[in-house]
PDB file of C-alpha atoms in Angstrom:
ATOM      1  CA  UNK A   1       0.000   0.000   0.000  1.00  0.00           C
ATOM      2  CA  UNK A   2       1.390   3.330  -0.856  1.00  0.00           C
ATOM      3  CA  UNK A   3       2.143   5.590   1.931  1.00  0.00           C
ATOM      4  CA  UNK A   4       0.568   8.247   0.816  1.00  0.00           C
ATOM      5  CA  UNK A   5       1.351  10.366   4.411  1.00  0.00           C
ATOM      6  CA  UNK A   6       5.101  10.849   2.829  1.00  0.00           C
ATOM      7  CA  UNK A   7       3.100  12.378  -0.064  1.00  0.00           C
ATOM      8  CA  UNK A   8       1.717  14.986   1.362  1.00  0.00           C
ATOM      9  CA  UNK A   9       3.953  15.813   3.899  1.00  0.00           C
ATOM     10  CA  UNK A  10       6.049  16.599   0.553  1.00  0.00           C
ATOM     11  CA  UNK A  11       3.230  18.328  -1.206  1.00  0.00           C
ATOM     12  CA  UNK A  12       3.165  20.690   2.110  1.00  0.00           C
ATOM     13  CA  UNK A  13       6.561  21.295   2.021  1.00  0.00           C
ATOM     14  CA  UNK A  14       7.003  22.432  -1.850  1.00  0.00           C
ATOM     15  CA  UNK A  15       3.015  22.800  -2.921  1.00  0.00           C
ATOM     16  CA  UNK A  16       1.340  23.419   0.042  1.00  0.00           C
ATOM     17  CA  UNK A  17      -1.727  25.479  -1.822  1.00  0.00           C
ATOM     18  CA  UNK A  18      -1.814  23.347  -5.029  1.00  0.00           C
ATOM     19  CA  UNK A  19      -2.093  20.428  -3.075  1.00  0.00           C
ATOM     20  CA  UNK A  20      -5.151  21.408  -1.586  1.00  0.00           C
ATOM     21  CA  UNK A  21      -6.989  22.944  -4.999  1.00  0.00           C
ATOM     22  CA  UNK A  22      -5.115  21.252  -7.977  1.00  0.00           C
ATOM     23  CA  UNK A  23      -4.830  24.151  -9.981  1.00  0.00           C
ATOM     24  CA  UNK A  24      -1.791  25.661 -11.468  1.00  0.00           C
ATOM     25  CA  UNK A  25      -2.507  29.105 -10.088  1.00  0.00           C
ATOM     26  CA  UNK A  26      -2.339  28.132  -6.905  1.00  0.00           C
ATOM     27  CA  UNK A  27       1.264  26.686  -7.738  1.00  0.00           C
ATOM     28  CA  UNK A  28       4.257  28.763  -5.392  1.00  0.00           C
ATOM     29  CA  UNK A  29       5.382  30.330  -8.377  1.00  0.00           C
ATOM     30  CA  UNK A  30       1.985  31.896  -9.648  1.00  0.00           C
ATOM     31  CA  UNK A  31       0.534  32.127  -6.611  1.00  0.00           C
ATOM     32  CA  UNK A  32      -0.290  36.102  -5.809  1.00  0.00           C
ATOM     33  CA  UNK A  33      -2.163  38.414  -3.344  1.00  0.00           C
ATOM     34  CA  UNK A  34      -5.177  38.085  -5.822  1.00  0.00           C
ATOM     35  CA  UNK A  35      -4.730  34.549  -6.229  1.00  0.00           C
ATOM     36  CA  UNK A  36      -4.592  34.074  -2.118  1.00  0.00           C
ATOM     37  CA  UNK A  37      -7.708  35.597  -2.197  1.00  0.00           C
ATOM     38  CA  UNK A  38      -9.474  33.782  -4.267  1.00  0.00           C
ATOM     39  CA  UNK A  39      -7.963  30.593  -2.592  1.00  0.00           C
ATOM     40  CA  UNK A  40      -9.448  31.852   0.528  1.00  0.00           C
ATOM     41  CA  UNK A  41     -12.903  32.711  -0.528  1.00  0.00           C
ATOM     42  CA  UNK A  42     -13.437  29.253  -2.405  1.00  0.00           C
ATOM     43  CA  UNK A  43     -13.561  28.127   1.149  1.00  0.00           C
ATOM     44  CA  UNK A  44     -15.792  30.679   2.466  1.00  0.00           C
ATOM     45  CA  UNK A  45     -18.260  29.719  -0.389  1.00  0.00           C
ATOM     46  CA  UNK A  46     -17.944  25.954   0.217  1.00  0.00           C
ATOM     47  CA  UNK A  47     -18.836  26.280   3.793  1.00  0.00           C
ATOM     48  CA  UNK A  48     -21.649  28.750   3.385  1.00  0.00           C
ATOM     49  CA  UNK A  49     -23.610  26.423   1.473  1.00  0.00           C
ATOM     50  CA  UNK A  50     -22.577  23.265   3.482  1.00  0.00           C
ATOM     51  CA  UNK A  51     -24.079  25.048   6.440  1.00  0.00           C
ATOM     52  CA  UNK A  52     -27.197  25.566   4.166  1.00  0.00           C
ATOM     53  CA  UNK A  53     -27.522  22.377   3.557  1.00  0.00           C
ATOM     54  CA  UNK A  54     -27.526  20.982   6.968  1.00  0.00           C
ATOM     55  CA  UNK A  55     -30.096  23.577   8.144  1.00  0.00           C
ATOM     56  CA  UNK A  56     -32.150  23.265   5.494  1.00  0.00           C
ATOM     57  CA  UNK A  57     -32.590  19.214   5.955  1.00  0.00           C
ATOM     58  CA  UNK A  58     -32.350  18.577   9.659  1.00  0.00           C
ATOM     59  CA  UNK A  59     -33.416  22.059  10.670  1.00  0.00           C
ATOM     60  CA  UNK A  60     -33.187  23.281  14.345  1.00  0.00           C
ATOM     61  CA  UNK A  61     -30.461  25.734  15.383  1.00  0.00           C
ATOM     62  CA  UNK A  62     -27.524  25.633  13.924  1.00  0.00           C
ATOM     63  CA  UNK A  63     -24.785  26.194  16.726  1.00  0.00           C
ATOM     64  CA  UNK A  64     -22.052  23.519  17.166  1.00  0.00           C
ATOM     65  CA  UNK A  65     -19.762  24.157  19.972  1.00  0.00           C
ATOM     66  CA  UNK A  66     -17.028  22.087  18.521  1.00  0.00           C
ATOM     67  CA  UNK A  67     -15.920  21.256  14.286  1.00  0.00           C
ATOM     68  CA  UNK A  68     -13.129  18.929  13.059  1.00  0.00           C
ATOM     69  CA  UNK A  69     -12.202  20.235   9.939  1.00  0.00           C
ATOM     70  CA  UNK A  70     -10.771  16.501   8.707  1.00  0.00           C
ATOM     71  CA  UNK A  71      -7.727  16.632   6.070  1.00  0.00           C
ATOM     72  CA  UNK A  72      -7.559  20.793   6.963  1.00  0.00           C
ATOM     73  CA  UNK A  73      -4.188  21.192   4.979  1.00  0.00           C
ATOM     74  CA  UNK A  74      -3.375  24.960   5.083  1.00  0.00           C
ATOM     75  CA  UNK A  75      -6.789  26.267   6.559  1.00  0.00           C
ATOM     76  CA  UNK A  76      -8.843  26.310   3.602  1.00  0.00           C
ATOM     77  CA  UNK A  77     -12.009  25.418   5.072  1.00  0.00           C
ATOM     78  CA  UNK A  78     -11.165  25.187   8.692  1.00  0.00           C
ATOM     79  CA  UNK A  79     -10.931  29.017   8.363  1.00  0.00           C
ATOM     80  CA  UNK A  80     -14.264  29.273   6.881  1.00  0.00           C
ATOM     81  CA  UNK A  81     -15.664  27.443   9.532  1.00  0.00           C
ATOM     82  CA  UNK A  82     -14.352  29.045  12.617  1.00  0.00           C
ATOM     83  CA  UNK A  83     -17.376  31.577  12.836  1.00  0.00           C
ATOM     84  CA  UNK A  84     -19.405  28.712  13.115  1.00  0.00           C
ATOM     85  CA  UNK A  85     -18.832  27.095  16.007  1.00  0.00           C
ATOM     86  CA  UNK A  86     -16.826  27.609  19.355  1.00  0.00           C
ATOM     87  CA  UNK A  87     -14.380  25.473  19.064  1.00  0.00           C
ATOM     88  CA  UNK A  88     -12.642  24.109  15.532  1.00  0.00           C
ATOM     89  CA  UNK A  89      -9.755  21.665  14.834  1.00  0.00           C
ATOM     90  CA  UNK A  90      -8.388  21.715  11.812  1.00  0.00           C
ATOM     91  CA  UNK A  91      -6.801  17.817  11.379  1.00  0.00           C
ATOM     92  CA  UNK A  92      -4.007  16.832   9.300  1.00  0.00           C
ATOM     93  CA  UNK A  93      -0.965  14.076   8.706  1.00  0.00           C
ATOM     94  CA  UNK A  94       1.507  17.066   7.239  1.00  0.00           C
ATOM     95  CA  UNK A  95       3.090  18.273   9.332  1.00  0.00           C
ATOM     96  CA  UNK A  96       4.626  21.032   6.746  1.00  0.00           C
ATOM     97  CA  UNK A  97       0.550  21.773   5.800  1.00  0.00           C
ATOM     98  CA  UNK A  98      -0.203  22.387   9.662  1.00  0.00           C
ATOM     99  CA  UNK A  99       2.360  24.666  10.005  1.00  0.00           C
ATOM    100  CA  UNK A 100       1.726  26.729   6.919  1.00  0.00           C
ATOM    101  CA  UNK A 101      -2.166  26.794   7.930  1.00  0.00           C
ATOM    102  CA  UNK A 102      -0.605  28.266  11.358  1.00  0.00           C
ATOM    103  CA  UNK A 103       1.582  30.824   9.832  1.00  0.00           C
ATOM    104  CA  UNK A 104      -1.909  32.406   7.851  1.00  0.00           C
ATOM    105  CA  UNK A 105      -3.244  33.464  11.802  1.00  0.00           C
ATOM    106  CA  UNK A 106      -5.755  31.520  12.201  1.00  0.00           C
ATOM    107  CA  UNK A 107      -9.123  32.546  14.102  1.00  0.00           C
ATOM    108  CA  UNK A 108      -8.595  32.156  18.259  1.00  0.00           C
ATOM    109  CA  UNK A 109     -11.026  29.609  18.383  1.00  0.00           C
ATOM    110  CA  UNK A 110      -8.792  27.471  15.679  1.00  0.00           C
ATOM    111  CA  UNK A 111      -6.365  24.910  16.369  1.00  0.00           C
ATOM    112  CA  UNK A 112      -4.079  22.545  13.964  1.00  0.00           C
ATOM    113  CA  UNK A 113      -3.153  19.473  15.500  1.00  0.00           C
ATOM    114  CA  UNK A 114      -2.112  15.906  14.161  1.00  0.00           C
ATOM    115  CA  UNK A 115      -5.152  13.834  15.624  1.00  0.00           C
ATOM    116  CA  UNK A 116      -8.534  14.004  17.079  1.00  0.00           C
ATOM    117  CA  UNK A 117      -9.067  15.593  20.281  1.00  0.00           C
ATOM    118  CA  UNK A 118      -9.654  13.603  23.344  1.00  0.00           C
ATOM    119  CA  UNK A 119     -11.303  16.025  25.814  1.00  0.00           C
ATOM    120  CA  UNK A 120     -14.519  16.925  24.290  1.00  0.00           C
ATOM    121  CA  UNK A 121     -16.886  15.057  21.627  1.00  0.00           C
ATOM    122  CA  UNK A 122     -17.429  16.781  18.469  1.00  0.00           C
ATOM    123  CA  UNK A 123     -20.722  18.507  17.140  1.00  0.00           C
ATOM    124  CA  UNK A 124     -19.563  18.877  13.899  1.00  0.00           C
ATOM    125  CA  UNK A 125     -17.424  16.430  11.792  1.00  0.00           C
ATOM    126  CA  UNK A 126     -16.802  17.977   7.805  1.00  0.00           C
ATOM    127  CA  UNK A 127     -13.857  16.468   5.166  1.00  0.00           C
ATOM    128  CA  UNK A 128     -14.012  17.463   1.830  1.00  0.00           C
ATOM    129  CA  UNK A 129     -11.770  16.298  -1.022  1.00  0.00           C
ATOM    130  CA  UNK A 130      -9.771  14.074   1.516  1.00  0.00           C
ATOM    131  CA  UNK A 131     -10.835  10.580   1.883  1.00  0.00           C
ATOM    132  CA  UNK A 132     -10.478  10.318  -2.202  1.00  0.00           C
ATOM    133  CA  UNK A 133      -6.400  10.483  -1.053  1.00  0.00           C
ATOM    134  CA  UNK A 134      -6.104   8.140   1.610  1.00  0.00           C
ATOM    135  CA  UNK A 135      -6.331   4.310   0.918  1.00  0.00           C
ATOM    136  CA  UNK A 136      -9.996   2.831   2.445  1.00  0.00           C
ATOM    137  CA  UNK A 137      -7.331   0.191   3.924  1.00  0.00           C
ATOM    138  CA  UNK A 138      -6.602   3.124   6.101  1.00  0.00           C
ATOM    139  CA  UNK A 139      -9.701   5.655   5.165  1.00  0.00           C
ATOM    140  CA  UNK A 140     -12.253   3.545   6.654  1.00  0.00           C
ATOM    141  CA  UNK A 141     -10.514   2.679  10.127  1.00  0.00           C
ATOM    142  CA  UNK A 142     -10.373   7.197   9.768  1.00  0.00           C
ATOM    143  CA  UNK A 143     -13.750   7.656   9.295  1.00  0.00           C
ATOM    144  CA  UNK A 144     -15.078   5.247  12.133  1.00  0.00           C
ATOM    145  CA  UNK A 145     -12.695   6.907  14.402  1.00  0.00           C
ATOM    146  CA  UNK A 146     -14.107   9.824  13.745  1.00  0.00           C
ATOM    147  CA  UNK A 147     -17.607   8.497  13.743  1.00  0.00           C
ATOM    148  CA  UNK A 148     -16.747   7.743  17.452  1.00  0.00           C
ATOM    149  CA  UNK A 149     -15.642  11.005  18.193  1.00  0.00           C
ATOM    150  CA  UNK A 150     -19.299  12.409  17.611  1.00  0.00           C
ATOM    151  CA  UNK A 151     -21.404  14.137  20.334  1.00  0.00           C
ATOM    152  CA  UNK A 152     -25.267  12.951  20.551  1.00  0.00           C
ATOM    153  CA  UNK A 153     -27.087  15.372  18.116  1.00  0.00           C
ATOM    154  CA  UNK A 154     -23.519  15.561  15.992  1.00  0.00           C
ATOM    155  CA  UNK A 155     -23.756  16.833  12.383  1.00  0.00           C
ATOM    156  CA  UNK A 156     -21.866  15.449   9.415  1.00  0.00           C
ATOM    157  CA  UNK A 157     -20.611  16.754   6.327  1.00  0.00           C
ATOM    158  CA  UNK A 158     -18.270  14.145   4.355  1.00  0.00           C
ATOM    159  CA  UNK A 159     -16.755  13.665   0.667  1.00  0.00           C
ATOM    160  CA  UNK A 160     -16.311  10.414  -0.828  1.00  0.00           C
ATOM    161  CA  UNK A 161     -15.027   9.041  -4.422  1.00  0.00           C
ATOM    162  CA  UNK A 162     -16.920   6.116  -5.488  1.00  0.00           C
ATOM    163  CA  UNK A 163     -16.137   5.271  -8.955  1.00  0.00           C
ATOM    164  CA  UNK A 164     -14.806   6.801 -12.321  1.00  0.00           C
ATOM    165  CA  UNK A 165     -15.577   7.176 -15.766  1.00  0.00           C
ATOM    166  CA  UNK A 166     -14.478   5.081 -18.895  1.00  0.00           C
ATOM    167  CA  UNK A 167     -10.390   3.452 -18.399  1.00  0.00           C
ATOM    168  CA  UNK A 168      -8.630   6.703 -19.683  1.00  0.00           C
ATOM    169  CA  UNK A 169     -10.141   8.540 -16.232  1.00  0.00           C
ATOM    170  CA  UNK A 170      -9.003   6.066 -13.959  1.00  0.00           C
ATOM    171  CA  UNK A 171      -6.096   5.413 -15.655  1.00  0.00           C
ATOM    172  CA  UNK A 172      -5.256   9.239 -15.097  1.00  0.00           C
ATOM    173  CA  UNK A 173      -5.513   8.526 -11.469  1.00  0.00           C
ATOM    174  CA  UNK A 174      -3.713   5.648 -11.417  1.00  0.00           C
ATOM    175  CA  UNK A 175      -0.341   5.807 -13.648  1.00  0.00           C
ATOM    176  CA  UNK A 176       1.647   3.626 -11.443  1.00  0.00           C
ATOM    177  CA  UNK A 177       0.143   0.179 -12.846  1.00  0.00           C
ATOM    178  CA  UNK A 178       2.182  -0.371 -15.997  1.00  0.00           C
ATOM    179  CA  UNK A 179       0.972  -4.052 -16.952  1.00  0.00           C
ATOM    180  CA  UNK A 180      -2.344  -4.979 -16.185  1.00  0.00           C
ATOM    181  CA  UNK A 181      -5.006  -7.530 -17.769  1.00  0.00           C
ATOM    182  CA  UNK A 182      -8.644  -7.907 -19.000  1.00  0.00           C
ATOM    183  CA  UNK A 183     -11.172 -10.822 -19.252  1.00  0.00           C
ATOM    184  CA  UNK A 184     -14.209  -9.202 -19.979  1.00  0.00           C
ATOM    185  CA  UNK A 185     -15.291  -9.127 -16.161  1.00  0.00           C
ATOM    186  CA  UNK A 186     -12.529  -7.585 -14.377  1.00  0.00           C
ATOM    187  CA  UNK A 187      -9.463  -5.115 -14.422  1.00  0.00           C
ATOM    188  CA  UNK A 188      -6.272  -6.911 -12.792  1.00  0.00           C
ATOM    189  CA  UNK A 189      -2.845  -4.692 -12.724  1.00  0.00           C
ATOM    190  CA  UNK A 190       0.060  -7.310 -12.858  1.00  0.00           C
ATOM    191  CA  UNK A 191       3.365  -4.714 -12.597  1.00  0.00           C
ATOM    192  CA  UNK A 192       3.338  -1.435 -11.029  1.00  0.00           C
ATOM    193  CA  UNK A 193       6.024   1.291 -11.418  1.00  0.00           C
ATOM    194  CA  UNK A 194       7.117   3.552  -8.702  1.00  0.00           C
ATOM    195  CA  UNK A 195       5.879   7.271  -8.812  1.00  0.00           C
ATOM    196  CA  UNK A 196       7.578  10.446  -7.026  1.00  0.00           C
ATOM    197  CA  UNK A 197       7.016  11.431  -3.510  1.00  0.00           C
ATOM    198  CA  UNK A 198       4.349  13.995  -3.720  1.00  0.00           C
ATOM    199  CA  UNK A 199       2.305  12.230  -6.617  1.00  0.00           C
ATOM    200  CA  UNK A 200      -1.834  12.542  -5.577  1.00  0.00           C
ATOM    201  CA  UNK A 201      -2.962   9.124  -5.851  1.00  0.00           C
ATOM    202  CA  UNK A 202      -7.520   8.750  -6.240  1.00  0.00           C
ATOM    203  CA  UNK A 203      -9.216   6.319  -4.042  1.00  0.00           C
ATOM    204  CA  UNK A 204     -12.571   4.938  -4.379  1.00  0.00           C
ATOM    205  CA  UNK A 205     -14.839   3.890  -1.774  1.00  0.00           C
ATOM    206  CA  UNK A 206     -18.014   1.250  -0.601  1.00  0.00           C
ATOM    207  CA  UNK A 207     -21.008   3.189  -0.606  1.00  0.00           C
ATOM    208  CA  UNK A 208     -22.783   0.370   1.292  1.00  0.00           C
ATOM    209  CA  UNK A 209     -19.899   0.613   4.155  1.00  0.00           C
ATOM    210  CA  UNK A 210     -19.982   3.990   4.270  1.00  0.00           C
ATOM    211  CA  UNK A 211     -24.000   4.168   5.415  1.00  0.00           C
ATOM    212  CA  UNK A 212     -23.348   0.653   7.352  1.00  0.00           C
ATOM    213  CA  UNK A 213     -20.837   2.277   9.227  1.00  0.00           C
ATOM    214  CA  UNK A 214     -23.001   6.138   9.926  1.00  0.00           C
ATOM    215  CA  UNK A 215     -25.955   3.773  10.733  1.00  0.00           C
ATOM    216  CA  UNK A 216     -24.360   1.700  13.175  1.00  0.00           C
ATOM    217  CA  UNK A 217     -23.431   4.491  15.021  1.00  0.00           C
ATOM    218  CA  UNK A 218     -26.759   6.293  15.354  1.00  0.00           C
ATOM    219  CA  UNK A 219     -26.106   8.417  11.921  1.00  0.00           C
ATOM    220  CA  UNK A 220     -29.599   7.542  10.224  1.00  0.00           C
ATOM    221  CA  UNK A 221     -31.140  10.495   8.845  1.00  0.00           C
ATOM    222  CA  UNK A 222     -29.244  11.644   5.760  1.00  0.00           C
ATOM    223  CA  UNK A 223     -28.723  13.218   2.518  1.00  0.00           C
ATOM    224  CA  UNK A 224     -26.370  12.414   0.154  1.00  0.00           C
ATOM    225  CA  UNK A 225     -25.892  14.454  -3.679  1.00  0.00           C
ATOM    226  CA  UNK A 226     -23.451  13.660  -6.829  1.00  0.00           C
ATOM    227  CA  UNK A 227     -20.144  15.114  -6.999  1.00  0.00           C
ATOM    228  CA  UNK A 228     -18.179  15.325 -10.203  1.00  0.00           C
ATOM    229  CA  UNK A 229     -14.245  15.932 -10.528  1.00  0.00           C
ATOM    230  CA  UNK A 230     -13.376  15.360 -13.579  1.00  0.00           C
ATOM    231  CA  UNK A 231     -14.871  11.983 -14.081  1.00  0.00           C
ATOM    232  CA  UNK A 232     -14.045  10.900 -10.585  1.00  0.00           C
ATOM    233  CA  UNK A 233     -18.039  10.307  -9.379  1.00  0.00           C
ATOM    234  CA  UNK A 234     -18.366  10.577  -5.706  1.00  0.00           C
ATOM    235  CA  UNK A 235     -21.130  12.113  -2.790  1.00  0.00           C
ATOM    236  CA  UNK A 236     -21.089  14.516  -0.415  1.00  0.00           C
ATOM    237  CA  UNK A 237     -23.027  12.971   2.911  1.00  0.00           C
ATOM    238  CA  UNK A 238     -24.981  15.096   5.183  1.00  0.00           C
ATOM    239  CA  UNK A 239     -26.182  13.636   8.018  1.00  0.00           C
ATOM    240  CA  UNK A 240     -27.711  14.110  11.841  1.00  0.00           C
ATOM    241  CA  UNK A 241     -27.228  12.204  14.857  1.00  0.00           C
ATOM    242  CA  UNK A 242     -30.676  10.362  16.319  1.00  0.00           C
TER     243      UNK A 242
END
């Protein structure tokens, strides 16, 4: 399995920004005041309307006194959510990301840490765009983990990658198998080549799992839309605590 922590502890220590919106202005060397901006208010948007979303299908007040902010890389969205609620952590395995997201003075009520706090159960659990990166080896012992780490009436706002379009998509996302073969029924790779440290590798999970896992847990009522990157088909869960 491909550890794909050494990846972006690399991609925080050379593309920080790019490695948290894949787009070549957000690359060091075109990056700019304007283009900070920008970066910044993409996550404003993002949140506004996940907010939305949650009031507008499991109504009530919306007040959470603690957020994780799950795969937070430089602050994107953990910023964004930090007027919110009382208390936000922004999580994340890069060490170079969490101090970059540190250096862009944070809110007060923000803190970037490594793992999932201990001394208080969270309200509010949101990862977007993050899962897709980390094996479901590994992504799925995550997400139960922090499926424990939920308060009674918690709130959940999660991103998953579930399949992808026609062979020249996924093969896009996954240029490390060099051999591989056919028989009509399934895909098998036979060789795979090595790729550079800081190479994004795309992930796709169980849909059935995923719900097993929320409903096991008390996570019942929910609502789930497409997401579309490029080919890469996932959902974005939203979902209440019973």
């Amino acid at each position: 399995m491909r550890d794909t922590d050494n990846d972006w502890t690399n991609l925080g220590e050379f593309e920080p920004y790019f490695g948290v919106l894949s787009h070549e202005r957000f690359l060091r060397h075109n990056l700019n005041e304007a283009g900070l901006a920008e970066f910044w208010q993409t996550g404003a948007n993002h949140m506004v309307g996940v907010r939305q979303i949650l009031i507008d299908h499991f109504g009530g007040e919306f007040a959470p006194k603690t957020a994780i902010d799950f795969g937070c890389g430089v602050g994107r969205l953990t910023r964004a959510m930090a007027p919110m609620a009382d208390r936000v952590f922004g999580i994340d395995i890069s060490g170079p990301m969490l101090e970059e997201a540190r250096r862009n003075s944070p809110p007060e009520n923000v803190e970037f840490r490594f793992d999932i706090p201990q001394d208080c159960l969270i309200d509010w659990i949101h990862s977007s765009i993050v899962f897709q990166h980390i094996p479901p080896a590994r992504g799925y012992d995550l997400f139960g983990k922090l499926l424990d780490a939920a308060s009674p009436k918690a709130m959940l706002s999660v991103h998953f990658m579930l399949f992808k379009d026609a062979l020249g998509v996924a093969d896009q996302y996954h240029p490390n198998v060099e051999f591989s073969t056919w028989d009509g029924r399934e895909l098998k790779p036979l060789l795979r080549k090595d790729r550079a440290a800081g190479s994004m590798s795309m992930y796709d999970y169980d849909m059935n799992l995923l719900i097993a896992m929320m409903v096991r847990r008390g996570f019942s009522r929910y609502y789930m839309h497409h997401a579309n990157h490029g080919g890469c088909h996932g959902v974005e869960i939203f979902a209440r605590r019973d």
